[in-house]
CSV table of C-alpha atoms and ligand atoms in Angstrom, one decimal:
chain,number,residue,atom,x,y,z
A,20,MET,CA,22.6,-48.4,9.9
A,21,THR,CA,24.4,-45.2,8.8
A,22,ALA,CA,24.1,-43.6,5.4
A,23,THR,CA,27.6,-44.7,4.7
A,24,ASP,CA,26.8,-48.3,5.6
A,25,ILE,CA,23.8,-48.1,3.2
A,26,SER,CA,26.1,-46.7,0.5
A,27,ARG,CA,28.5,-49.6,0.9
A,28,ARG,CA,25.7,-52.2,1.0
A,29,ASN,CA,24.3,-50.9,-2.3
A,30,GLY,CA,27.8,-50.9,-3.8
A,31,SER,CA,27.2,-47.8,-5.9
A,32,ARG,CA,29.5,-44.8,-5.9
A,33,TYR,CA,27.0,-42.5,-4.2
A,34,GLY,CA,25.0,-45.1,-2.4
A,35,GLY,CA,21.9,-45.5,-4.4
A,36,GLN,CA,19.8,-44.7,-1.4
A,37,ARG,CA,16.0,-44.7,-1.4
A,38,ILE,CA,15.2,-41.0,-1.0
A,39,VAL,CA,11.6,-39.9,-0.6
A,40,VAL,CA,11.0,-36.2,-1.2
A,41,LEU,CA,7.7,-34.8,0.2
A,42,GLY,CA,6.4,-31.8,-1.7
A,43,ALA,CA,6.9,-30.6,-5.3
A,44,GLY,CA,7.3,-26.9,-4.6
A,45,TYR,CA,10.4,-24.9,-5.1
A,46,ALA,CA,12.3,-26.7,-2.3
A,47,GLY,CA,11.2,-30.3,-3.0
A,48,LEU,CA,11.9,-30.0,-6.7
A,49,SER,CA,15.3,-28.5,-6.1
A,50,ALA,CA,16.2,-31.3,-3.8
A,51,ALA,CA,14.8,-34.0,-6.0
A,52,LEU,CA,16.6,-32.8,-9.1
A,53,ARG,CA,19.9,-32.4,-7.3
A,54,LEU,CA,19.7,-36.0,-5.8
A,55,ALA,CA,18.3,-37.8,-8.9
A,56,PRO,CA,21.6,-38.6,-10.6
A,57,HIS,CA,23.0,-40.2,-7.5
A,58,HIS,CA,20.1,-41.9,-5.7
A,59,ARG,CA,16.6,-43.5,-6.2
A,60,VAL,CA,14.3,-40.5,-5.8
A,61,VAL,CA,10.5,-40.7,-5.2
A,62,LEU,CA,8.7,-37.4,-5.2
A,63,VAL,CA,5.4,-37.3,-3.4
A,64,ALA,CA,3.0,-34.5,-4.2
A,65,PRO,CA,-0.7,-34.3,-5.2
A,66,GLY,CA,-1.8,-33.5,-8.7
A,67,GLY,CA,0.3,-33.5,-11.9
A,68,ASP,CA,1.7,-30.0,-11.7
A,69,PHE,CA,4.4,-27.8,-10.1
A,70,THR,CA,2.4,-24.8,-9.0
A,71,GLU,CA,4.2,-21.5,-9.4
A,72,ARG,CA,3.0,-20.2,-6.1
A,73,VAL,CA,4.6,-16.8,-6.5
A,74,ARG,CA,2.2,-16.1,-9.4
A,75,LEU,CA,-1.1,-17.0,-7.6
A,76,HIS,CA,-2.1,-13.3,-7.4
A,77,GLU,CA,-1.8,-13.1,-11.2
A,78,LEU,CA,-4.0,-16.2,-11.5
A,79,ALA,CA,-6.5,-14.6,-9.1
A,80,ALA,CA,-6.7,-11.3,-11.0
A,81,GLY,CA,-7.2,-13.2,-14.3
A,82,GLY,CA,-3.9,-12.3,-15.9
A,83,ARG,CA,-3.1,-16.0,-16.3
A,84,GLU,CA,-5.3,-19.0,-16.9
A,85,SER,CA,-2.8,-21.3,-15.2
A,86,VAL,CA,0.3,-21.2,-13.0
A,87,GLY,CA,1.0,-24.9,-13.3
A,88,HIS,CA,3.8,-26.7,-15.1
A,89,PRO,CA,3.4,-30.4,-15.8
A,90,LEU,CA,5.7,-32.4,-13.5
A,91,SER,CA,5.8,-35.1,-16.2
A,92,ARG,CA,7.7,-32.6,-18.5
A,93,LEU,CA,9.8,-31.1,-15.7
A,94,LEU,CA,11.0,-34.5,-14.5
A,95,ALA,CA,11.3,-36.3,-17.9
A,96,GLY,CA,14.6,-38.1,-18.2
A,97,THR,CA,15.7,-37.2,-14.7
A,98,GLY,CA,14.9,-40.6,-13.1
A,99,VAL,CA,12.7,-39.0,-10.4
A,100,ARG,CA,9.5,-41.1,-9.9
A,101,HIS,CA,6.5,-38.9,-9.1
A,102,VAL,CA,3.8,-40.4,-6.9
A,103,PRO,CA,0.7,-38.1,-7.4
A,104,ALA,CA,-0.7,-38.4,-3.9
A,105,ARG,CA,-0.8,-36.6,-0.5
A,106,ALA,CA,1.4,-37.9,2.3
A,107,THR,CA,-0.9,-38.8,5.2
A,108,ALA,CA,1.4,-40.4,7.7
A,109,LEU,CA,5.1,-40.6,8.5
A,110,ASP,CA,6.5,-43.5,10.6
A,111,THR,CA,10.1,-42.6,11.7
A,112,ALA,CA,10.6,-46.0,13.4
A,113,THR,CA,10.0,-48.1,10.2
A,114,ARG,CA,11.1,-45.2,7.9
A,115,GLU,CA,7.9,-45.3,5.9
A,116,VAL,CA,5.6,-42.7,4.4
A,117,THR,CA,1.9,-43.5,3.7
A,118,THR,CA,-0.1,-41.7,1.1
A,119,ASP,CA,-3.8,-41.2,0.5
A,120,GLY,CA,-3.4,-43.3,-2.7
A,121,GLY,CA,-2.5,-46.3,-0.5
A,122,ASP,CA,1.2,-46.3,-1.1
A,123,VAL,CA,3.6,-47.2,1.6
A,124,LEU,CA,7.0,-45.8,0.7
A,125,GLY,CA,10.2,-46.9,2.5
A,126,TYR,CA,13.1,-44.5,2.7
A,127,ASP,CA,16.7,-44.3,3.8
A,128,ARG,CA,16.6,-40.5,3.8
A,129,LEU,CA,13.5,-38.2,3.7
A,130,VAL,CA,13.4,-34.6,2.5
A,131,TYR,CA,10.4,-32.9,4.1
A,132,ALA,CA,9.4,-29.9,1.9
A,133,LEU,CA,5.6,-29.5,2.3
A,134,GLY,CA,5.7,-25.7,2.3
A,135,SER,CA,3.1,-23.6,3.9
A,136,ARG,CA,-0.4,-22.2,3.4
A,137,THR,CA,-2.4,-19.1,4.4
A,138,ARG,CA,-3.5,-19.1,8.1
A,139,THR,CA,-7.3,-18.9,7.9
A,140,PRO,CA,-9.3,-17.1,10.6
A,141,GLY,CA,-12.4,-18.2,12.4
A,142,GLY,CA,-15.7,-17.9,10.5
A,143,ALA,CA,-14.2,-18.6,7.1
A,144,SER,CA,-15.6,-22.0,6.4
A,145,GLY,CA,-18.9,-21.8,4.6
A,146,ASP,CA,-18.5,-18.1,3.8
A,147,GLU,CA,-18.6,-17.9,0.0
A,148,ARG,CA,-17.0,-14.5,0.0
A,149,PHE,CA,-13.8,-15.9,1.6
A,150,HIS,CA,-10.7,-16.5,-0.4
A,151,THR,CA,-7.0,-17.0,0.1
A,152,PRO,CA,-4.1,-17.1,-2.5
A,153,GLU,CA,-4.6,-20.9,-2.5
A,154,THR,CA,-8.2,-20.5,-3.9
A,155,ALA,CA,-6.9,-18.1,-6.6
A,156,ALA,CA,-8.8,-19.9,-9.4
A,157,ALA,CA,-12.2,-19.6,-7.6
A,158,LEU,CA,-11.5,-15.9,-6.8
A,159,ARG,CA,-10.7,-15.3,-10.5
A,160,GLU,CA,-14.2,-16.6,-11.4
A,161,ARG,CA,-15.8,-14.4,-8.7
A,162,LEU,CA,-14.1,-11.3,-10.0
A,163,ARG,CA,-15.2,-12.1,-13.5
A,164,GLY,CA,-18.8,-12.5,-12.1
A,165,GLY,CA,-19.4,-8.8,-11.7
A,166,PRO,CA,-18.1,-5.7,-9.8
A,167,GLY,CA,-18.4,-5.1,-6.1
A,168,ALA,CA,-16.3,-4.4,-3.1
A,169,LEU,CA,-13.2,-6.5,-2.3
A,170,THR,CA,-11.1,-6.4,0.8
A,171,VAL,CA,-7.6,-7.8,1.0
A,172,VAL,CA,-6.6,-8.6,4.6
A,173,GLY,CA,-2.9,-8.3,5.2
A,174,GLY,CA,-0.4,-5.5,4.6
A,175,GLY,CA,2.7,-7.7,3.9
A,176,LEU,CA,4.1,-8.4,0.5
A,177,THR,CA,1.4,-11.0,-0.5
A,178,GLY,CA,-1.4,-8.7,0.4
A,179,ILE,CA,0.2,-5.8,-1.3
A,180,GLU,CA,0.8,-7.7,-4.5
A,181,THR,CA,-2.7,-9.2,-4.5
A,182,ALA,CA,-4.4,-5.8,-4.0
A,183,ALA,CA,-2.4,-4.1,-6.7
A,184,GLU,CA,-2.8,-6.9,-9.2
A,185,ILE,CA,-6.6,-7.1,-8.8
A,186,ALA,CA,-7.1,-3.3,-8.7
A,187,GLN,CA,-5.2,-2.9,-12.0
A,188,ARG,CA,-7.0,-5.7,-13.8
A,189,HIS,CA,-10.5,-5.0,-12.3
A,190,PRO,CA,-10.9,-1.2,-12.1
A,191,ASP,CA,-14.7,-1.8,-11.7
A,192,TRP,CA,-14.1,-3.5,-8.3
A,193,ARG,CA,-13.6,-1.3,-5.2
A,194,VAL,CA,-10.4,-2.7,-3.6
A,195,ARG,CA,-9.5,-2.0,0.0
A,196,LEU,CA,-6.5,-3.3,2.0
A,197,VAL,CA,-6.8,-3.7,5.7
A,198,THR,CA,-3.8,-4.5,7.9
A,199,ALA,CA,-3.2,-4.8,11.6
A,200,GLY,CA,0.2,-3.1,11.4
A,201,GLU,CA,1.8,-0.7,8.9
A,202,LEU,CA,1.5,-1.2,5.2
A,203,GLY,CA,4.7,-3.0,4.0
A,204,GLY,CA,6.1,-2.9,7.5
A,205,GLY,CA,9.3,-4.7,6.5
A,206,LEU,CA,10.2,-2.2,3.8
A,207,SER,CA,12.3,0.9,4.0
A,208,GLY,CA,10.7,4.4,4.2
A,209,PRO,CA,11.1,5.1,0.5
A,210,GLY,CA,9.8,1.5,-0.3
A,211,ARG,CA,6.7,2.0,1.8
A,212,ALA,CA,6.1,5.4,0.3
A,213,HIS,CA,6.3,4.0,-3.2
A,214,VAL,CA,3.9,1.1,-2.4
A,215,ARG,CA,1.4,3.5,-0.9
A,216,ALA,CA,1.6,5.9,-3.9
A,217,VAL,CA,1.1,3.1,-6.4
A,218,LEU,CA,-1.9,1.6,-4.5
A,219,THR,CA,-3.5,5.0,-4.2
A,220,ALA,CA,-3.0,5.6,-7.9
A,221,LEU,CA,-4.7,2.2,-8.6
A,222,GLY,CA,-7.6,3.3,-6.4
A,223,VAL,CA,-6.9,1.0,-3.5
A,224,SER,CA,-7.9,2.4,-0.1
A,225,VAL,CA,-5.7,1.4,2.8
A,226,ALA,CA,-6.7,1.0,6.5
A,227,GLU,CA,-3.7,0.4,8.8
A,228,GLY,CA,-3.7,-0.5,12.5
A,229,ARG,CA,-6.9,-2.5,12.2
A,230,HIS,CA,-6.7,-6.1,13.5
A,231,LEU,CA,-9.3,-8.5,12.1
A,232,SER,CA,-9.7,-11.9,13.6
A,233,SER,CA,-12.6,-13.2,11.6
A,234,ALA,CA,-13.9,-13.1,8.1
A,235,ALA,CA,-17.4,-12.1,9.5
A,236,GLU,CA,-15.9,-8.7,10.5
A,237,VAL,CA,-15.3,-7.8,6.9
A,238,ASP,CA,-18.0,-5.9,5.1
A,239,ALA,CA,-17.3,-6.7,1.4
A,240,ASP,CA,-18.6,-8.8,-1.5
A,241,ALA,CA,-15.3,-10.7,-1.6
A,242,VAL,CA,-12.5,-11.1,0.9
A,243,VAL,CA,-8.9,-12.2,0.2
A,244,TRP,CA,-7.2,-13.3,3.4
A,245,ALA,CA,-3.4,-12.9,3.1
A,246,ALA,CA,-2.5,-12.0,6.6
A,247,SER,CA,0.0,-14.7,7.6
A,248,MET,CA,1.4,-18.1,6.5
A,249,VAL,CA,1.4,-21.3,8.5
A,250,PRO,CA,3.9,-24.1,7.8
A,251,ASN,CA,2.6,-27.5,6.7
A,252,THR,CA,4.4,-29.3,9.5
A,253,GLN,CA,1.6,-31.2,11.2
A,254,LEU,CA,2.6,-34.5,9.6
A,255,ALA,CA,6.1,-34.2,11.0
A,256,ALA,CA,4.9,-33.0,14.4
A,257,ASP,CA,2.6,-36.0,14.6
A,258,ALA,CA,5.6,-38.2,13.8
A,259,GLY,CA,7.6,-36.7,16.7
A,260,LEU,CA,9.9,-34.3,14.9
A,261,ALA,CA,10.9,-31.2,16.9
A,262,VAL,CA,8.9,-28.1,16.1
A,263,GLU,CA,9.9,-24.5,16.9
A,264,GLU,CA,7.3,-23.4,19.4
A,265,ASP,CA,6.6,-19.9,18.2
A,266,THR,CA,6.6,-20.5,14.4
A,267,GLY,CA,5.4,-24.1,14.0
A,268,ARG,CA,8.4,-24.7,11.7
A,269,LEU,CA,10.7,-27.7,12.1
A,270,SER,CA,13.8,-27.3,14.1
A,271,VAL,CA,16.9,-28.1,12.0
A,272,ASP,CA,20.7,-28.0,12.4
A,273,ALA,CA,23.0,-26.0,10.1
A,274,ALA,CA,23.0,-28.8,7.5
A,275,LEU,CA,19.1,-28.8,7.6
A,276,ARG,CA,18.7,-32.1,9.4
A,277,SER,CA,15.8,-32.4,11.9
A,278,VAL,CA,17.4,-31.9,15.3
A,279,THR,CA,15.5,-34.9,16.6
A,280,HIS,CA,15.6,-37.1,13.5
A,281,PRO,CA,18.8,-36.4,11.5
A,282,GLU,CA,17.9,-38.9,8.8
A,283,ILE,CA,15.2,-36.4,7.8
A,284,LEU,CA,16.1,-33.2,6.0
A,285,VAL,CA,13.8,-30.2,6.0
A,286,ALA,CA,13.7,-27.5,3.3
A,287,GLY,CA,11.7,-24.5,2.3
A,288,ASP,CA,8.9,-22.9,4.3
A,289,ALA,CA,8.7,-26.0,6.6
A,290,ALA,CA,12.2,-25.4,8.0
A,291,ALA,CA,12.9,-23.0,10.8
A,292,GLY,CA,15.5,-20.3,10.2
A,293,LEU,CA,15.0,-18.2,7.1
A,294,ARG,CA,12.1,-16.1,6.0
A,295,MET,CA,9.4,-18.1,4.2
A,296,SER,CA,10.0,-17.4,0.5
A,297,CYS,CA,10.7,-18.9,-2.9
A,298,ALA,CA,14.1,-17.2,-2.7
A,299,THR,CA,15.1,-19.3,0.3
A,300,ALA,CA,13.2,-22.5,-0.6
A,301,MET,CA,15.4,-23.3,-3.6
A,302,PRO,CA,18.8,-22.9,-1.9
A,303,THR,CA,17.6,-24.8,1.1
A,304,GLY,CA,16.3,-27.6,-1.1
A,305,VAL,CA,19.7,-27.9,-2.7
A,306,ARG,CA,21.5,-27.6,0.6
A,307,ALA,CA,19.4,-30.5,2.0
A,308,ALA,CA,20.3,-32.6,-1.0
A,309,GLU,CA,24.0,-31.7,-0.6
A,310,THR,CA,23.8,-32.9,3.0
A,311,VAL,CA,22.5,-36.3,1.8
A,312,LEU,CA,25.2,-36.5,-0.9
A,313,ALA,CA,28.0,-35.6,1.5
A,314,GLU,CA,26.9,-38.1,4.2
A,315,ALA,CA,26.5,-40.9,1.6
A,316,ARG,CA,30.2,-40.3,0.7
A,317,GLY,CA,31.1,-40.4,4.4
A,318,ALA,CA,31.9,-36.7,4.3
A,319,GLN,CA,30.9,-33.9,6.7
A,320,PRO,CA,28.0,-31.9,5.3
A,321,ARG,CA,28.6,-28.1,4.9
A,322,PRO,CA,26.3,-25.7,6.8
A,323,LEU,CA,23.7,-23.6,4.9
A,324,ARG,CA,25.1,-20.2,4.1
A,325,PHE,CA,22.5,-17.7,2.9
A,326,ARG,CA,22.8,-14.0,2.2
A,327,TYR,CA,19.8,-11.9,1.5
A,328,LEU,CA,20.1,-9.4,-1.3
A,329,LEU,CA,16.7,-8.1,-2.6
A,330,GLN,CA,13.0,-8.3,-2.0
A,331,CYS,CA,11.1,-8.0,-5.3
A,332,VAL,CA,7.5,-6.8,-5.2
A,333,SER,CA,5.1,-6.6,-8.1
A,334,LEU,CA,2.6,-3.7,-8.1
A,335,GLY,CA,0.4,-4.7,-11.0
A,336,ARG,CA,2.0,-5.4,-14.3
A,337,GLU,CA,3.5,-2.0,-14.9
A,338,ASP,CA,5.1,-1.1,-11.6
A,339,GLY,CA,7.0,-2.7,-8.9
A,340,LEU,CA,9.5,-2.3,-6.1
A,341,ILE,CA,13.0,-3.8,-5.8
A,342,GLN,CA,14.0,-3.3,-2.1
A,343,PHE,CA,17.7,-3.8,-1.4
A,344,VAL,CA,18.3,-5.5,1.9
A,345,ARG,CA,21.2,-6.2,4.2
A,346,ARG,CA,22.6,-9.6,4.8
A,347,ASP,CA,20.1,-10.2,7.6
A,348,ASP,CA,17.1,-9.1,5.4
A,349,SER,CA,16.7,-5.7,7.0
A,350,PRO,CA,15.9,-3.0,4.4
A,351,ARG,CA,18.4,-0.6,3.0
A,352,GLU,CA,17.2,2.9,1.8
A,353,ARG,CA,18.0,1.9,-1.8
A,354,ILE,CA,15.1,0.9,-4.0
A,355,VAL,CA,14.3,0.6,-7.7
A,356,THR,CA,10.7,1.4,-8.8
A,357,GLY,CA,8.4,1.7,-11.8
A,358,ARG,CA,8.6,-0.3,-15.0
A,359,ARG,CA,12.2,-1.2,-14.4
A,360,ALA,CA,11.3,-2.8,-11.1
A,361,ALA,CA,8.3,-4.6,-12.7
A,362,TRP,CA,10.7,-6.0,-15.4
A,363,ILE,CA,13.3,-7.1,-12.8
A,364,LYS,CA,10.6,-8.9,-10.8
A,365,GLU,CA,9.3,-10.7,-13.8
A,366,GLN,CA,12.8,-11.9,-14.8
A,367,VAL,CA,13.4,-13.1,-11.2
A,368,VAL,CA,10.1,-15.1,-11.2
A,369,ARG,CA,10.8,-16.5,-14.7
A,370,SER,CA,14.3,-17.5,-13.7
A,371,THR,CA,13.0,-19.8,-10.9
A,372,VAL,CA,11.2,-22.1,-13.4
A,373,GLY,CA,14.1,-21.6,-15.9
A,374,GLN,CA,16.5,-22.8,-13.2
A,375,LEU,CA,14.4,-25.9,-12.4
A,376,ARG,CA,14.2,-26.8,-16.1
A,377,PHE,CA,17.9,-26.3,-16.6
A,378,ALA,CA,18.7,-28.4,-13.5
A,379,ALA,CA,16.5,-31.2,-14.9
A,380,ARG,CA,18.5,-31.2,-18.2
A,381,ARG,CA,21.9,-30.6,-16.6
A,382,PRO,CA,21.8,-32.2,-13.2
A,383,GLY,CA,25.5,-31.9,-12.7
A,384,LEU,CA,25.1,-28.1,-12.6
A,385,ALA,CA,22.0,-28.2,-10.3
A,386,ARG,CA,24.0,-27.1,-7.2
A,387,ARG,CA,25.3,-23.9,-8.9
A,388,VAL,CA,22.1,-23.1,-10.8
A,389,LEU,CA,19.5,-23.6,-8.0
A,390,THR,CA,21.1,-21.6,-5.3
A,391,PHE,CA,19.5,-18.2,-6.1
A,392,GLY,CA,15.7,-17.7,-6.6
B,164,FAD,C1,0.6,-14.9,-3.9
B,164,FAD,C2,2.0,-15.2,-3.4
B,164,FAD,C3,3.1,-14.5,-3.9
B,164,FAD,C4,4.4,-14.8,-3.4
B,164,FAD,N1,5.4,-14.1,-3.9
B,164,FAD,C5,6.7,-14.4,-3.5
B,164,FAD,C6,7.8,-13.7,-4.1
B,164,FAD,O1,7.7,-12.8,-4.9
B,164,FAD,N2,9.1,-14.1,-3.7
B,164,FAD,C7,9.3,-15.1,-2.8
B,164,FAD,O2,10.4,-15.3,-2.5
B,164,FAD,N3,8.2,-15.7,-2.2
B,164,FAD,C8,6.9,-15.4,-2.6
B,164,FAD,N4,5.9,-16.1,-2.1
B,164,FAD,C9,6.2,-17.2,-1.1
B,164,FAD,C10,6.5,-18.5,-1.8
B,164,FAD,O3,5.6,-18.8,-2.7
B,164,FAD,C11,6.7,-19.6,-0.8
B,164,FAD,O4,7.6,-19.2,0.3
B,164,FAD,C12,7.4,-20.8,-1.5
B,164,FAD,O5,6.4,-21.3,-2.4
B,164,FAD,C13,7.8,-21.9,-0.5
B,164,FAD,O6,8.3,-23.0,-1.2
B,164,FAD,P1,8.2,-24.5,-0.7
B,164,FAD,O7,8.8,-25.3,-1.7
B,164,FAD,O8,8.7,-24.5,0.7
B,164,FAD,O9,6.7,-24.8,-0.6
B,164,FAD,P2,5.5,-24.7,-1.6
B,164,FAD,O10,5.8,-24.0,-2.8
B,164,FAD,O11,4.3,-24.3,-0.8
B,164,FAD,O12,5.3,-26.3,-2.0
B,164,FAD,C14,4.8,-27.2,-1.2
B,164,FAD,C15,4.6,-28.5,-1.9
B,164,FAD,O13,4.1,-29.5,-1.0
B,164,FAD,C16,2.9,-30.1,-1.5
B,164,FAD,N5,2.2,-30.7,-0.4
B,164,FAD,C17,1.5,-30.0,0.6
B,164,FAD,N6,1.0,-30.9,1.5
B,164,FAD,C18,1.4,-32.2,1.0
B,164,FAD,C19,1.2,-33.5,1.5
B,164,FAD,N7,0.5,-33.8,2.6
B,164,FAD,N8,1.7,-34.5,0.8
B,164,FAD,C20,2.4,-34.3,-0.4
B,164,FAD,N9,2.6,-33.0,-0.8
B,164,FAD,C21,2.1,-32.0,-0.2
B,164,FAD,C22,2.2,-29.0,-2.3
B,164,FAD,O14,1.3,-29.6,-3.2
B,164,FAD,C23,3.5,-28.4,-3.0
B,164,FAD,O15,3.8,-29.2,-4.1
B,164,FAD,C24,4.6,-15.8,-2.5
B,164,FAD,C25,3.5,-16.6,-2.0
B,164,FAD,C26,2.2,-16.2,-2.4
B,164,FAD,C27,1.0,-17.0,-1.9
């Protein structure tokens, strides 16, 4: 049965389809809010909060006690039903999702937005020194427990932000950043120079060209592994959805449908194509929802169009880097630095939650509001 058939069967203007959205991150929430006025939306995600993942380094450093926003408040009045559970199985033949709470949820269309997590190296489990951005709350307690030596592994933007934040808030800790490649390898020359200067001023020592493959290789009292991200796509892979071999992300067409299971939309870090980021998660969440809406009307869905503009990096609370990029995300020479950059970054981060709140109150404007993050 096609989406249009389902729409006719239900006799509602937009179809009243059963939509299950997996994941209440930037992508899943954007999709759920856009779909809610038109379809019956069930949002599956563990816990009661939307986690503002882009602030996890602030939580780790102790600048914030929480980065959670209650879903009950965000979703109030939207019609989205939240199932506080983890999806454990997906059956594409019967179109059902099973959760660890024992629910079996049938769907007409599924939005898969389970995001990503830090790729953990060998030797990590059982090592109490080991942390990732996902264990930010435990790291915060460790840092409060007394000074020592801390090593951040990873010279990309997450590693840089984490090292700077912790060094600024905990001058009693000796912070070192170790990276296999170059520090801030995706930034322009001036951008890299600024990051290096700020980290040096904050007392962070940087070791480049050093590849670590295990936590045991790190001589430190605490280790924060932020070397690379892995998409949460195992559930989909087990269900037979096509996975991009080199990235582990789900293969999608231009309208964000799984290439093997077009009834399933994929958004955010789980979807192949764009750089993993909050900035791309929200527009892909909305575009996935637009595909569902278009097909329910019997219309041709529009392809995702995304243009990169900026990369925003926090360097503690008083400095930052705004790196202008080309359409394809490659860096331009132009940067903004210092307090101005820190301020811009803070406004961008605030605006993501602001956009989600606004879309919940004014669902008709969700498409226009949620397309930049
Ligand atoms: C410290 C840090 C700083 C960052 N800074 C930036 C930045 O400045 N700018 C930027 O653009 N990006 C940044 N990122 C990256 C950004 O956070 C991610 O790319 C973004 O969160 C991806 O959004 P998403 O919706 O795809 O997934 P997520 O935000 O990861 O959300 C995934 C959701 O799925 C849920 N979930 C997972 N498994 C299951 C399951 N089995 N069942 C049900 N639900 C499940 C999770 O609980 C969560 O609700 C940063 C990341 C980190 C760690």
